[in-house]
Amino acid sequence: MAVRVEGARRRAAAAVRGRSPVQVAGPPVFVLVWSSGFVAGAIGVDAAPPLLLMFARFAVAGVALAAFAALVRAPWPRGRALRHVMVAGLLVQAVQFGALYTALGMGLPAGIVALVQGLNPVVIALLAARTLGESVTGRQWAGFGLGAAGVVLAVADRVAFSAVGVVLCAVGLAGLSVGTVYQKRFAADMDVRTGTAVQFLAAAPVIGVVSLVAETPRVTDWGVFGGALAWMVLVNSIGAFLLLNTLLRRSLASRVSTVFFLTPSVTALMAWGLLGQGLDPLAVAGLVLGGAGVLLAARA
């Protein structure tokens, strides 16, 4: 038994030594960066309609990243690869953020929106097991179950408050989960600079048309709008998605997705400190369960 334990320790140590700095530092940095996007979004939708805000975010981020990619002469996807990258971008960008930020615009708290998105690891694990052949251990499934229970508990008293908002969160969750697995299967080798730029540029016109049809495009406070947009472009769009796409290139989709279990707790703390959004006891209990779920899944 002692020999087995020592062998396991050596294999674990070797695995850790073999991980790149991005794989080690990337997940915690990603959690902070991704969580801040919900707070920036909650601020931005007070100054402009949510879809208009998303259109501006995608357009500015796409043009900026495309210019950078052209400057460094990064390879662009072509043909079938280009189509796959665009489909992934429409799912992960347009569907996910169009739905989530509309829910924020309807008054759903940032912590609750992030908590529904926290089910992403469960959905991705189910999809990845069937389409990518990724294995999931029993302990990971137990962690996923705890995380899912935390989400259900946290939104239980919010459904009556905004049933449409909760449904929109579910649509956003589907866009992120399906898009992540699609990208891992069909566009895993894309260059993260040009591929991310293509995703933004594919999502921008779709969201722009929907904004013109469904909203009255206007900005009530240009200072707030500009500040929120700058943060979402530089930090949440370019920074977060370059990091996410890099992690997806180097790790299993189900493993990368476990970091989303942590974003609800971090988002709730940010929203409490910066926006003054309180959390009721059920939401706090849900956050605790979600945290326990990610710890269990990560240890597995």
XYZ file of C-alpha atoms in Angstrom:
300
model
C 0.000 0.000 0.000
C 2.810 2.401 0.901
C 4.466 1.718 -2.457
C 1.212 2.485 -4.284
C 0.728 5.743 -2.381
C 4.305 6.818 -3.049
C 3.915 5.955 -6.723
C 0.715 7.989 -6.947
C 2.427 10.949 -5.314
C 5.296 10.779 -7.770
C 2.934 10.626 -10.737
C 0.946 13.587 -9.387
C 4.133 15.593 -8.839
C 5.309 14.787 -12.362
C 1.947 15.884 -13.777
C 2.153 19.199 -11.937
C 5.729 19.774 -13.150
C 4.593 19.059 -16.700
C 1.900 21.740 -16.646
C 2.630 25.063 -18.308
C 2.398 28.397 -16.423
C -0.843 29.113 -18.290
C -2.400 25.861 -17.052
C -1.347 26.634 -13.468
C -2.118 30.366 -13.204
C -4.742 30.564 -15.947
C -7.798 29.159 -14.100
C -7.717 31.501 -11.046
C -6.992 34.517 -13.245
C -9.807 33.504 -15.574
C -12.281 33.242 -12.667
C -11.517 36.819 -11.572
C -11.632 38.217 -15.100
C -14.798 36.353 -16.105
C -16.646 37.234 -12.897
C -15.913 40.932 -13.323
C -17.818 40.854 -16.611
C -21.149 40.369 -14.851
C -20.498 43.408 -12.656
C -19.414 45.509 -15.640
C -22.507 44.316 -17.508
C -24.818 45.252 -14.644
C -23.294 48.728 -14.680
C -23.415 49.032 -18.461
C -27.077 48.068 -18.866
C -28.022 51.017 -16.678
C -26.640 53.312 -19.371
C -27.725 51.512 -22.564
C -29.905 48.600 -23.722
C -28.141 45.257 -23.199
C -27.985 44.182 -26.848
C -26.637 47.559 -27.941
C -23.963 47.207 -25.268
C -23.117 43.717 -26.561
C -22.956 44.899 -30.162
C -20.484 47.625 -29.220
C -18.458 45.141 -27.171
C -18.167 42.581 -29.964
C -17.501 45.139 -32.710
C -14.765 47.026 -30.857
C -13.118 43.876 -29.483
C -13.254 42.149 -32.870
C -11.707 45.050 -34.766
C -9.011 45.599 -32.120
C -8.045 41.937 -31.958
C -8.133 41.566 -35.752
C -5.782 44.543 -36.104
C -3.398 43.020 -33.573
C -3.530 39.627 -35.296
C -2.779 41.257 -38.646
C 0.122 43.181 -37.114
C 1.778 40.011 -35.796
C 0.802 38.083 -38.957
C -1.130 35.399 -37.123
C -2.682 32.720 -39.374
C -6.381 33.148 -40.148
C -8.832 30.238 -40.378
C -10.083 29.477 -43.863
C -12.710 27.333 -45.555
C -14.373 24.779 -43.329
C -12.217 25.799 -40.355
C -13.501 29.364 -40.683
C -17.116 28.184 -40.684
C -16.563 26.114 -37.547
C -14.965 29.060 -35.746
C -17.881 31.302 -36.729
C -20.471 28.802 -35.492
C -18.658 28.494 -32.178
C -18.511 32.282 -31.947
C -22.233 32.696 -32.576
C -23.004 30.206 -29.808
C -20.467 31.329 -27.218
C -20.712 35.058 -27.923
C -24.055 35.999 -29.473
C -26.335 33.417 -27.823
C -24.638 33.357 -24.450
C -24.074 37.048 -23.841
C -27.142 38.249 -25.689
C -29.297 36.190 -23.327
C -27.322 36.784 -20.123
C -27.046 40.535 -20.489
C -30.709 40.834 -21.406
C -31.425 39.071 -18.092
C -29.190 41.614 -16.347
C -31.111 44.413 -18.068
C -34.353 42.968 -16.679
C -32.995 43.422 -13.149
C -31.809 39.909 -12.340
C -28.849 40.265 -9.908
C -25.377 39.608 -11.321
C -24.702 36.881 -8.760
C -27.815 34.948 -9.758
C -27.024 35.237 -13.475
C -23.515 33.924 -12.798
C -24.906 31.138 -10.649
C -27.124 29.778 -13.425
C -24.116 29.894 -15.730
C -22.334 27.873 -13.044
C -24.166 24.792 -14.321
C -21.887 24.966 -17.359
C -19.489 22.238 -16.095
C -22.361 19.767 -15.717
C -23.715 20.402 -19.221
C -20.253 20.331 -20.779
C -19.371 17.081 -18.989
C -22.515 15.458 -20.383
C -21.849 16.732 -23.899
C -18.111 16.018 -23.830
C -18.653 12.448 -22.633
C -20.916 11.762 -25.608
C -19.210 13.766 -28.356
C -15.541 14.051 -27.354
C -15.077 10.764 -25.536
C -13.899 12.482 -22.357
C -14.252 10.334 -19.237
C -15.771 11.693 -16.015
C -15.129 10.013 -12.661
C -17.761 9.238 -10.056
C -16.320 11.855 -7.722
C -16.542 14.475 -10.462
C -20.201 13.583 -11.053
C -20.799 14.008 -7.319
C -19.184 17.434 -7.498
C -21.283 18.347 -10.511
C -24.393 17.248 -8.608
C -23.531 19.476 -5.648
C -22.892 22.407 -7.971
C -26.193 21.887 -9.763
C -28.035 21.665 -6.439
C -26.446 24.940 -5.424
C -27.699 26.653 -8.563
C -31.236 25.331 -8.123
C -31.269 26.413 -4.485
C -30.006 29.890 -5.263
C -32.539 30.645 -8.003
C -35.515 28.997 -6.270
C -36.973 32.269 -4.993
C -35.995 34.230 -8.109
C -38.196 32.401 -10.598
C -41.299 34.234 -9.419
C -39.351 37.508 -9.468
C -38.277 37.094 -13.097
C -39.179 33.800 -14.737
C -38.227 35.175 -18.159
C -34.861 36.267 -16.765
C -34.141 32.766 -15.466
C -35.135 31.274 -18.844
C -32.774 33.698 -20.588
C -29.994 32.568 -18.235
C -30.711 28.972 -19.274
C -30.482 29.976 -22.959
C -27.159 31.686 -22.277
C -25.932 28.587 -20.453
C -26.841 26.428 -23.473
C -24.986 28.767 -25.822
C -21.804 28.652 -23.743
C -21.887 24.890 -23.145
C -22.734 23.777 -26.681
C -20.375 26.340 -28.178
C -17.473 25.228 -25.977
C -17.881 21.563 -26.894
C -18.390 22.453 -30.578
C -15.193 24.474 -30.592
C -13.239 21.739 -28.816
C -14.404 19.200 -31.398
C -14.274 21.160 -34.646
C -11.955 24.146 -34.037
C -9.560 23.017 -31.313
C -6.486 23.956 -33.370
C -7.527 27.499 -34.241
C -5.080 30.301 -33.546
C -6.424 31.962 -30.405
C -5.792 35.470 -31.731
C -7.441 35.239 -35.120
C -10.017 32.667 -34.018
C -11.218 34.862 -31.152
C -11.345 37.890 -33.468
C -13.468 35.940 -35.967
C -15.855 34.898 -33.195
C -16.403 38.511 -32.125
C -16.835 39.748 -35.684
C -19.316 36.954 -36.457
C -21.409 37.760 -33.385
C -21.452 41.567 -33.790
C -23.763 41.934 -36.829
C -26.217 39.317 -35.513
C -26.546 41.087 -32.161
C -26.689 44.456 -33.935
C -29.669 43.425 -36.065
C -31.520 41.972 -33.058
C -30.838 45.180 -31.132
C -32.349 47.305 -33.905
C -35.453 45.092 -33.999
C -36.013 44.497 -30.288
C -34.627 47.637 -28.629
C -34.568 51.389 -28.898
C -30.834 52.021 -29.314
C -29.882 54.936 -27.073
C -27.237 55.765 -24.494
C -28.397 57.641 -21.406
C -24.974 58.085 -19.781
C -21.948 58.090 -22.089
C -19.448 58.130 -19.205
C -20.841 54.980 -17.621
C -21.336 53.359 -21.016
C -17.764 54.098 -22.101
C -16.244 52.866 -18.850
C -18.213 49.612 -18.847
C -17.515 49.058 -22.546
C -13.768 49.643 -22.136
C -13.575 47.090 -19.322
C -15.640 44.505 -21.193
C -13.611 44.913 -24.388
C -10.120 44.846 -22.915
C -10.620 42.547 -19.919
C -13.730 40.429 -20.462
C -13.547 40.021 -24.237
C -9.923 40.096 -25.353
C -8.309 39.014 -22.096
C -10.820 36.403 -20.954
C -11.394 34.723 -24.304
C -7.740 34.603 -25.282
C -7.136 32.853 -21.970
C -10.175 30.567 -22.284
C -9.312 29.520 -25.819
C -5.715 28.862 -24.767
C -6.897 26.647 -21.909
C -9.238 24.765 -24.261
C -6.314 24.036 -26.577
C -4.270 22.517 -23.738
C -6.811 20.749 -21.509
C -9.985 18.683 -21.642
C -13.183 20.688 -22.099
C -14.755 19.111 -18.993
C -11.722 20.026 -16.893
C -11.555 23.620 -18.110
C -15.274 24.056 -17.478
C -14.954 23.312 -13.735
C -13.686 26.865 -13.131
C -17.203 28.119 -13.901
C -18.384 26.637 -10.611
C -16.291 29.309 -8.853
C -17.492 32.335 -10.822
C -20.858 32.666 -9.007
C -19.231 33.103 -5.595
C -16.658 35.566 -6.895
C -19.326 37.464 -8.870
C -21.592 37.648 -5.817
C -18.765 39.089 -3.712
C -17.906 41.628 -6.413
C -21.568 42.633 -6.837
C -21.960 42.980 -3.068
C -18.847 45.134 -2.711
C -19.194 47.253 -5.856
C -22.934 47.356 -6.563
C -24.415 46.817 -3.122
C -26.413 43.812 -4.330
C -27.355 41.704 -1.328
C -27.808 37.950 -1.172
C -30.613 36.184 0.656
C -29.946 33.030 2.754
C -30.969 30.670 -0.072
C -28.528 32.304 -2.466
C -25.733 32.111 0.114
C -26.510 28.417 0.687
C -26.422 27.890 -3.065
C -23.028 29.546 -3.308
C -21.681 27.325 -0.535
C -22.963 24.184 -2.277
C -21.529 25.365 -5.582
C -18.136 25.945 -3.959
C -18.210 22.466 -2.424
C -19.074 21.021 -5.819
C -16.115 22.638 -7.579
C -13.734 21.538 -4.840
C -14.926 17.955 -5.136
C -14.785 17.992 -8.931
C -11.360 19.641 -8.967
C -9.899 17.157 -6.458
C -11.132 14.352 -8.660
